[in-house]
XYZ file of C-alpha atoms in Angstrom:
573
model
C 31.262 17.019 13.160
C 30.141 15.594 9.817
C 28.801 17.644 6.933
C 27.385 16.548 3.510
C 28.094 19.029 0.829
C 25.512 19.021 -2.031
C 26.087 21.159 -5.140
C 23.402 21.604 -7.750
C 25.274 21.366 -11.050
C 22.624 23.220 -13.144
C 22.053 25.863 -10.445
C 18.518 24.643 -10.108
C 16.723 22.265 -7.770
C 13.678 20.410 -9.197
C 11.774 18.722 -6.366
C 8.071 18.734 -5.691
C 6.891 19.555 -2.176
C 5.472 16.531 -0.401
C 2.149 18.223 0.427
C 1.625 20.509 -2.525
C 2.228 19.343 -6.187
C 2.538 22.987 -7.369
C 5.258 24.045 -4.963
C 8.952 23.272 -5.082
C 10.767 21.984 -2.030
C 13.468 24.177 -0.636
C 15.679 23.676 1.221
C 16.008 19.993 0.388
C 14.620 17.896 3.231
C 17.115 15.728 5.074
C 14.884 12.656 4.415
C 15.100 13.270 0.709
C 18.879 13.592 0.787
C 19.027 10.343 2.885
C 16.804 8.559 0.375
C 19.323 9.521 -2.470
C 22.083 7.873 -0.318
C 19.982 4.786 0.160
C 19.308 4.632 -3.572
C 22.955 4.803 -4.257
C 23.496 1.915 -1.889
C 20.669 -0.155 -3.409
C 21.872 0.391 -7.000
C 25.214 -1.371 -6.242
C 25.297 -5.128 -6.889
C 25.957 -6.770 -4.525
C 24.856 -4.569 -1.737
C 27.576 -3.642 0.625
C 26.931 -4.550 4.247
C 29.331 -1.819 5.412
C 27.344 0.798 3.578
C 24.129 -0.581 5.000
C 25.627 -0.267 8.435
C 26.788 3.291 7.741
C 23.297 4.303 6.631
C 21.785 2.850 9.818
C 24.374 4.859 11.787
C 23.480 8.073 10.007
C 19.668 7.520 10.338
C 20.143 7.217 14.163
C 21.706 10.643 14.451
C 19.741 13.701 15.637
C 18.297 15.785 12.744
C 21.076 17.714 11.041
C 21.400 21.469 10.830
C 21.147 22.927 7.346
C 23.159 25.657 5.577
C 21.267 26.858 2.583
C 20.797 30.158 0.831
C 17.467 31.822 -0.186
C 16.083 30.766 -3.528
C 14.029 32.220 -6.343
C 10.958 30.247 -7.219
C 10.000 29.716 -10.847
C 6.341 30.237 -11.905
C 4.804 26.908 -12.139
C 3.277 26.299 -15.587
C 1.341 23.111 -16.542
C 2.957 20.982 -19.134
C 1.151 18.259 -21.202
C 3.397 15.275 -21.809
C 2.767 12.063 -23.799
C 1.977 9.096 -21.613
C 4.402 6.079 -21.798
C 2.036 3.229 -21.029
C 0.072 3.045 -24.283
C -0.450 -0.438 -25.714
C -2.190 -1.911 -28.784
C -3.939 -4.615 -26.823
C -5.151 -4.306 -23.429
C -2.630 -5.939 -21.041
C -3.493 -8.341 -18.259
C -0.287 -8.308 -16.316
C -1.266 -5.863 -13.694
C -4.666 -7.401 -13.090
C -3.211 -10.849 -13.177
C -0.629 -10.014 -10.578
C -3.263 -8.483 -8.272
C -5.409 -11.564 -8.651
C -2.524 -13.746 -7.789
C -1.730 -11.697 -4.685
C -5.377 -11.803 -3.594
C -5.527 -15.562 -4.094
C -2.371 -15.978 -1.970
C -3.735 -13.678 0.737
C -7.011 -15.638 0.585
C -5.183 -18.927 1.176
C -3.356 -17.460 4.210
C -6.570 -16.033 5.659
C -8.289 -19.457 5.251
C -5.515 -21.239 6.942
C -5.601 -18.912 9.925
C -9.425 -19.188 10.187
C -9.816 -22.907 9.774
C -12.665 -24.254 11.816
C -10.341 -27.096 12.841
C -7.950 -24.714 14.415
C -8.276 -24.090 18.095
C -8.233 -20.408 18.670
C -8.807 -18.635 21.971
C -9.189 -15.322 20.189
C -12.664 -15.470 18.817
C -12.558 -11.878 17.801
C -9.472 -12.340 15.596
C -11.074 -15.474 14.083
C -14.230 -13.573 13.211
C -12.125 -10.765 11.627
C -10.239 -13.325 9.639
C -13.397 -14.808 8.250
C -14.726 -11.450 7.348
C -11.519 -10.728 5.513
C -11.909 -14.078 3.711
C -15.366 -13.177 2.472
C -14.231 -9.850 1.262
C -11.260 -11.351 -0.602
C -13.507 -14.009 -2.204
C -15.763 -11.322 -3.538
C -12.765 -9.380 -4.877
C -11.403 -12.456 -6.544
C -14.746 -13.306 -8.156
C -15.012 -9.684 -9.462
C -11.485 -9.715 -10.859
C -11.935 -13.008 -12.596
C -15.014 -11.777 -14.319
C -13.217 -8.607 -15.468
C -10.359 -10.537 -16.790
C -12.678 -12.891 -18.755
C -14.359 -9.908 -20.325
C -11.045 -8.359 -21.294
C -9.800 -11.545 -22.902
C -12.969 -11.939 -24.955
C -12.775 -8.254 -26.100
C -9.079 -8.488 -27.143
C -9.590 -11.781 -28.966
C -12.252 -10.055 -31.000
C -9.984 -7.192 -31.756
C -7.078 -9.479 -32.793
C -9.119 -11.649 -35.105
C -10.782 -8.678 -36.824
C -9.530 -5.521 -38.447
C -11.415 -2.518 -37.248
C -11.003 1.175 -37.501
C -10.947 1.295 -33.659
C -7.950 -1.157 -33.600
C -6.096 0.912 -36.160
C -6.665 4.081 -34.114
C -5.466 2.323 -30.966
C -2.274 1.199 -32.747
C -1.653 4.651 -34.019
C -1.706 5.972 -30.516
C 1.615 4.097 -30.066
C 3.250 6.826 -32.056
C 4.686 9.691 -29.856
C 2.873 12.421 -31.731
C -0.520 10.759 -31.281
C -0.309 9.619 -27.663
C -2.679 11.074 -25.235
C -1.120 13.793 -22.998
C -1.496 14.352 -19.287
C -0.790 17.476 -17.305
C 2.378 17.574 -15.344
C 4.066 20.325 -13.331
C 7.734 20.742 -12.638
C 8.141 23.181 -9.754
C 11.698 24.284 -9.272
C 13.840 26.891 -7.504
C 17.065 28.653 -8.315
C 19.110 29.078 -5.109
C 21.288 32.113 -4.651
C 24.083 29.672 -3.757
C 23.768 26.232 -5.445
C 25.601 24.616 -2.595
C 23.805 23.133 0.432
C 25.340 21.574 3.563
C 23.719 19.191 6.042
C 25.585 19.256 9.319
C 25.608 16.582 12.046
C 27.290 17.266 15.380
C 28.553 13.681 15.673
C 31.701 12.310 14.004
C 31.438 8.754 12.540
C 33.903 5.905 13.141
C 36.460 5.669 10.288
C 34.862 2.646 8.654
C 31.467 4.406 8.621
C 33.033 7.573 7.144
C 34.593 5.622 4.325
C 31.324 3.844 3.458
C 29.445 7.235 3.501
C 32.061 8.752 1.267
C 31.668 5.987 -1.274
C 27.971 6.279 -1.388
C 28.004 10.083 -1.602
C 30.159 9.977 -4.711
C 27.527 7.852 -6.460
C 24.650 10.165 -5.912
C 23.886 12.047 -9.128
C 20.501 13.614 -8.489
C 18.243 14.853 -5.624
C 14.702 15.050 -6.584
C 13.728 15.073 -10.355
C 16.120 13.416 -12.786
C 17.095 16.918 -14.092
C 18.150 18.012 -10.600
C 21.747 16.888 -11.002
C 24.172 17.200 -8.045
C 27.531 16.156 -6.775
C 27.779 15.153 -3.138
C 30.708 14.886 -0.739
C 31.137 14.400 2.952
C 33.410 17.107 4.272
C 34.846 18.057 7.688
C 33.951 21.753 7.581
C 30.867 23.678 6.587
C 29.504 27.316 6.685
C 27.349 28.410 9.648
C 23.911 26.784 9.565
C 20.880 28.848 8.506
C 18.339 26.446 9.889
C 18.482 24.358 13.032
C 15.965 21.967 14.639
C 13.670 23.975 16.873
C 10.384 22.463 18.207
C 8.961 25.934 18.698
C 9.471 26.949 15.111
C 6.965 26.781 12.274
C 8.903 25.339 9.300
C 8.390 21.490 9.181
C 10.878 19.281 7.275
C 11.049 15.588 6.791
C 13.969 13.887 8.501
C 15.098 10.178 8.677
C 15.057 8.195 11.946
C 16.141 4.907 13.216
C 15.020 2.096 10.995
C 14.644 4.355 7.991
C 16.662 2.110 5.650
C 14.491 -0.869 6.362
C 11.264 1.148 5.904
C 12.537 2.479 2.542
C 13.359 -1.219 1.501
C 9.972 -2.352 2.467
C 8.321 0.621 0.676
C 10.297 -0.124 -2.450
C 9.051 -3.724 -2.389
C 5.544 -2.404 -2.594
C 5.844 0.386 -5.241
C 8.923 -0.867 -7.335
C 9.304 2.861 -8.358
C 6.155 2.495 -10.446
C 3.215 2.847 -8.113
C 2.463 6.009 -6.230
C 4.374 6.090 -2.967
C 4.773 8.221 0.134
C 8.341 8.708 1.539
C 8.514 7.146 5.065
C 9.893 9.861 7.389
C 9.653 11.726 10.652
C 8.755 15.379 10.857
C 10.961 17.937 12.537
C 10.388 21.745 13.049
C 13.137 24.033 12.007
C 13.862 27.582 12.755
C 16.488 30.219 11.844
C 19.805 29.630 13.395
C 20.699 32.120 16.099
C 17.148 33.397 16.306
C 16.033 34.378 19.843
C 13.835 31.537 21.255
C 10.430 33.057 21.757
C 9.266 33.064 25.310
C 7.049 30.143 26.197
C 3.400 31.098 26.493
C 0.772 29.525 28.564
C -1.311 26.983 26.739
C -4.616 25.220 27.401
C -4.972 21.439 27.975
C -6.178 21.110 24.349
C -3.745 20.396 21.612
C -3.164 22.601 18.590
C -2.629 19.518 16.424
C -6.103 18.959 14.987
C -7.686 16.463 12.616
C -9.716 18.684 10.276
C -12.623 17.598 8.127
C -14.217 19.933 5.645
C -17.797 19.646 4.487
C -17.985 18.797 0.781
C -21.724 17.951 0.302
C -25.028 18.446 1.986
C -26.996 21.349 3.284
C -25.195 24.304 4.822
C -26.005 24.389 8.551
C -26.115 27.389 10.884
C -23.413 27.698 13.606
C -26.299 27.611 16.119
C -26.368 23.828 15.467
C -22.683 23.292 16.284
C -23.229 21.271 19.433
C -25.765 19.022 17.672
C -23.373 18.399 14.720
C -20.378 17.803 17.047
C -22.310 15.329 19.103
C -23.534 13.475 16.053
C -20.006 13.195 14.796
C -18.696 11.906 18.070
C -21.411 9.241 18.265
C -20.669 8.110 14.644
C -16.924 8.051 15.396
C -17.501 5.892 18.537
C -19.442 3.481 16.601
C -16.278 2.586 14.692
C -14.002 2.477 17.727
C -14.549 -1.266 18.338
C -15.067 -3.097 21.607
C -13.907 -1.036 24.595
C -14.042 2.653 23.713
C -11.206 4.548 25.368
C -12.251 7.175 27.848
C -10.345 9.856 26.031
C -12.521 9.328 22.989
C -15.928 8.728 24.606
C -15.557 11.309 27.447
C -17.043 8.786 29.833
C -15.498 6.328 32.218
C -16.239 2.581 32.002
C -19.131 2.960 34.440
C -20.777 5.708 32.254
C -19.942 8.583 34.414
C -18.465 11.634 32.788
C -14.670 11.620 32.606
C -12.796 13.903 34.903
C -9.714 14.049 32.702
C -9.197 16.137 29.520
C -10.425 14.161 26.559
C -11.173 14.687 22.850
C -13.246 17.688 21.861
C -15.106 17.817 18.616
C -15.660 21.344 17.173
C -17.907 22.557 14.389
C -15.984 25.350 12.747
C -18.088 28.188 11.319
C -17.430 30.871 8.693
C -16.840 33.906 10.916
C -14.546 36.849 11.164
C -14.815 37.997 7.499
C -16.803 40.777 5.929
C -18.870 38.227 4.044
C -19.072 35.737 6.913
C -22.363 33.803 6.945
C -21.971 31.860 10.236
C -22.453 28.492 8.440
C -20.485 25.428 9.470
C -17.611 24.802 7.170
C -16.295 21.584 8.768
C -15.208 19.879 11.947
C -12.114 19.443 14.006
C -11.115 16.626 16.200
C -9.073 18.165 19.045
C -7.199 15.841 21.281
C -5.828 16.848 24.766
C -2.123 17.685 24.891
C -1.451 14.829 27.297
C -3.100 12.116 25.168
C -1.287 8.804 25.573
C 0.143 7.117 22.532
C -2.221 4.129 22.807
C -5.231 6.505 23.126
C -4.093 8.505 19.999
C -3.862 5.197 18.178
C -7.318 4.254 19.267
C -8.605 7.609 18.003
C -6.913 7.280 14.585
C -7.957 3.567 14.307
C -11.682 4.561 14.803
C -11.475 7.304 12.112
C -9.484 4.930 9.765
C -12.063 2.194 10.284
C -14.809 4.578 9.313
C -12.863 5.716 6.180
C -12.086 2.050 5.231
C -15.739 1.205 5.458
C -16.517 4.006 2.986
C -13.734 2.824 0.586
C -15.163 -0.752 0.641
C -18.649 0.568 -0.067
C -17.397 2.719 -2.976
C -14.866 0.108 -4.105
C -12.245 2.808 -4.280
C -9.331 1.467 -2.326
C -6.873 4.209 -3.410
C -8.855 7.191 -2.093
C -6.760 8.849 0.584
C -9.687 10.684 2.365
C -13.155 9.313 1.293
C -16.239 11.379 2.106
C -17.831 10.441 5.422
C -21.564 10.628 5.797
C -22.912 12.264 8.903
C -26.599 11.748 9.391
C -28.384 14.461 11.327
C -31.969 13.432 11.289
C -34.383 16.048 10.059
C -31.322 18.360 9.341
C -30.316 16.029 6.447
C -26.938 14.324 5.594
C -23.680 16.100 5.219
C -20.412 14.615 3.851
C -17.060 15.445 5.364
C -13.566 14.790 4.013
C -10.494 14.796 6.053
C -7.884 17.328 5.076
C -5.160 14.747 4.359
C -2.125 16.859 3.372
C -1.047 20.475 3.734
C -3.087 23.340 5.162
C -6.768 23.439 5.040
C -8.111 25.452 2.082
C -10.236 27.858 4.314
C -8.747 30.059 7.100
C -11.543 29.085 9.495
C -10.552 25.389 9.130
C -6.908 26.058 10.033
C -5.854 25.489 13.644
C -3.586 28.542 13.669
C -6.632 30.739 13.183
C -7.919 29.526 16.552
C -4.741 28.828 18.393
C -2.102 31.527 17.950
C -1.109 33.420 20.968
C -3.121 36.487 21.999
C -4.104 38.572 24.982
C -7.755 39.113 24.044
C -10.080 36.342 23.070
C -13.646 36.647 21.777
C -16.309 33.825 22.053
C -17.483 32.605 18.681
C -19.944 30.040 20.177
C -21.485 30.973 23.569
C -20.177 29.487 26.782
C -22.536 27.060 28.556
C -21.753 28.176 32.174
C -20.849 25.416 34.552
C -23.005 27.056 37.277
C -26.240 28.922 36.895
C -25.407 32.632 37.607
C -28.895 33.797 38.370
C -31.102 36.061 36.268
C -28.836 37.879 33.829
C -31.815 39.737 32.330
C -33.416 40.801 35.593
C -34.964 44.277 35.602
C -33.615 44.872 39.009
C -30.068 46.219 38.555
C -28.806 44.691 41.741
C -30.057 41.229 40.776
C -28.607 41.595 37.301
C -25.186 42.847 38.616
C -25.022 39.759 40.958
C -25.730 37.419 38.161
C -23.060 39.051 36.035
C -20.512 38.797 38.827
C -21.328 35.096 39.277
C -20.972 34.470 35.567
C -17.580 36.275 35.548
C -16.438 34.064 38.465
C -17.510 31.021 36.708
C -15.703 31.966 33.509
C -12.635 32.738 35.505
C -12.639 29.304 37.052
C -13.250 27.742 33.571
C -10.088 29.403 32.302
C -8.057 27.914 35.183
C -9.675 24.541 34.661
C -8.252 24.174 31.196
C -4.713 25.152 32.363
C -4.849 28.804 31.535
C -3.800 31.592 34.008
C -6.383 33.729 35.753
C -7.665 36.312 33.268
C -7.246 40.026 33.977
C -10.589 40.916 32.440
C -13.826 39.028 31.711
C -16.790 40.706 30.053
C -20.127 38.909 29.867
C -22.187 39.768 26.839
C -25.394 38.687 25.123
C -23.697 38.879 21.680
C -20.302 39.844 20.245
C -19.279 42.048 17.323
C -17.466 39.507 15.174
C -18.990 39.109 11.712
C -21.035 35.950 11.304
C -21.360 35.152 14.974
C -24.932 34.461 16.181
C -26.365 35.668 19.504
C -26.268 33.354 22.492
C -29.965 32.962 22.663
C -30.165 31.826 19.069
C -28.217 28.549 19.902
C -30.106 25.411 20.790
C -30.588 24.553 24.490
C -27.706 22.735 26.028
C -27.746 19.961 26.930
C -30.228 18.783 24.320
C -31.818 16.356 26.750
C -34.645 18.425 28.212
C -34.689 16.309 31.359
C -31.249 17.644 32.446
C -30.809 21.084 33.867
C -30.250 23.562 31.110
C -27.157 25.742 31.169
C -27.181 29.550 30.807
C -25.282 30.502 27.680
C -23.362 33.756 27.236
C -20.848 35.315 25.040
C -17.737 36.782 26.580
C -14.503 38.633 26.054
C -11.560 37.298 28.027
C -8.248 39.071 28.400
C -4.999 37.567 29.672
C -1.703 39.228 30.501
C 0.718 37.952 29.146
C -0.779 36.313 25.962
C -1.846 32.670 25.950
C -2.135 30.170 23.146
C -5.283 28.318 22.223
C -7.394 26.571 21.527
C -9.522 28.285 24.267
C -12.593 26.174 24.960
C -14.594 27.220 28.132
C -17.637 25.959 29.901
C -19.733 22.770 30.160
C -20.008 22.451 26.358
C -16.374 22.738 25.570
C -16.001 19.183 24.368
C -18.989 19.661 21.919
C -18.023 22.947 20.251
C -19.571 25.451 22.630
C -17.349 28.060 24.355
C -14.964 28.226 21.334
C -12.945 31.438 21.479
C -10.929 33.226 18.723
C -7.941 35.506 19.160
C -8.796 39.176 18.462
C -6.948 41.219 15.760
C -6.306 44.885 16.532
C -6.648 47.761 14.154
C -2.993 47.426 13.000
C -3.567 43.766 11.901
C -1.611 42.283 14.861
C -2.802 39.870 17.379
C -3.359 41.533 20.674
């Protein structure tokens, strides 16, 4: 066993959560602690090869258990602090460095796309030429900007102006401009934290780890002072890795030291940065492992986009919006579009395997629910292959990069994506890049948590026509309802769920904001194809199942979306 003992000397931890600037991180994430050890190694001159090897050994170990007490969180209050980068004259260093880097990259691209070079990869050659054109435009723009800055500063230096005097006065601390900062912190009940690994290191590794731990003076903010020691015993852990738990912490992984070194080469502790890491779920130690529940073929790890501009659209257009988004996404997927993204095999026939669903998420289930579409979710299948997931992310990333290029805003994490809907207008969607979605109906857990009873929010387009559900003849109507129930039962089994114990077919449901089935547009939209009967339904399972529950022929386009039901006591049934 190996344990790292961290004691907070001031009794307080000051570290901002990675996904919420107003929240303190507690307990400290193992990746943050590991970064503190790497910083201790990197600060030494020369760098010790033994310590580097020890860090690599530690990074390859499974995620550690954690022994940490509860903590009291301080109310976060905005502070306005003077900025430190004020200058009398406008500086050219940063722009000049960027220009030099672009020129060097431009030269590399030109050499790789030389017409004299024989290249069998014409696609790569064309991409290199496009990159060269883009870089040339950037260089021209930067050179023009630098020339304008030089002219303006020369005029300031040769003259004496009130503006220049004011600019110089802003060098004084009391006259500097101020920017808002927050310093979220916690006061743990016990200021000592232990990270516990089950493995024991070789003696030389242990010595190197001990040396580095003694040089760690802070974890998080510079005011978060600590002492660190590797020890051979530790209290019982309070948190352990548990893939079924909900708490997500950042942990290191193999190659973490090299990734940190490369990241430092880019940001130099000046530019904004994101800590490279892996994510690991943690749960309370000793807690009973919840019984596994049946799940559908669709994953609960969604890519969520919220609507930020454009007309509010009724949920009755959910299939139209979802299909438009899929078409736009596929246009950025490049040459051969994977079957898991398109939903079609290479010969154009519908895919028989689970593939990506696109859902339009409406505002429902609230007393003020309007049924308007709030955003979209990209829902991959649980069995999606790594290369298919990469192709999906690459398509979305290419779309976002095209928007950044058009807006000339390279640093925007999630630029607004335009989705054109013909006569419906244009809406803009932004990917929820970090943390949880701001609205409950955009959060996967709202639609995926285990429950016995599920209620359709968008109607199910039945795979088979059941007959006349509205027949005046009771016998005909009953037969149609039985056929619809049988079809819905098979739909549940088709997406990997058990056979439901109850299925009720309804023309409408009682959830606030949900529209009646007949108000939705015909499906499929192509009038030359057979139209599907659409019904709402209540489906009950025993035991509970986890979502998302997507049933029927329109399940990949947002139809047949179910939501777990809340009983009168506020618990999921």
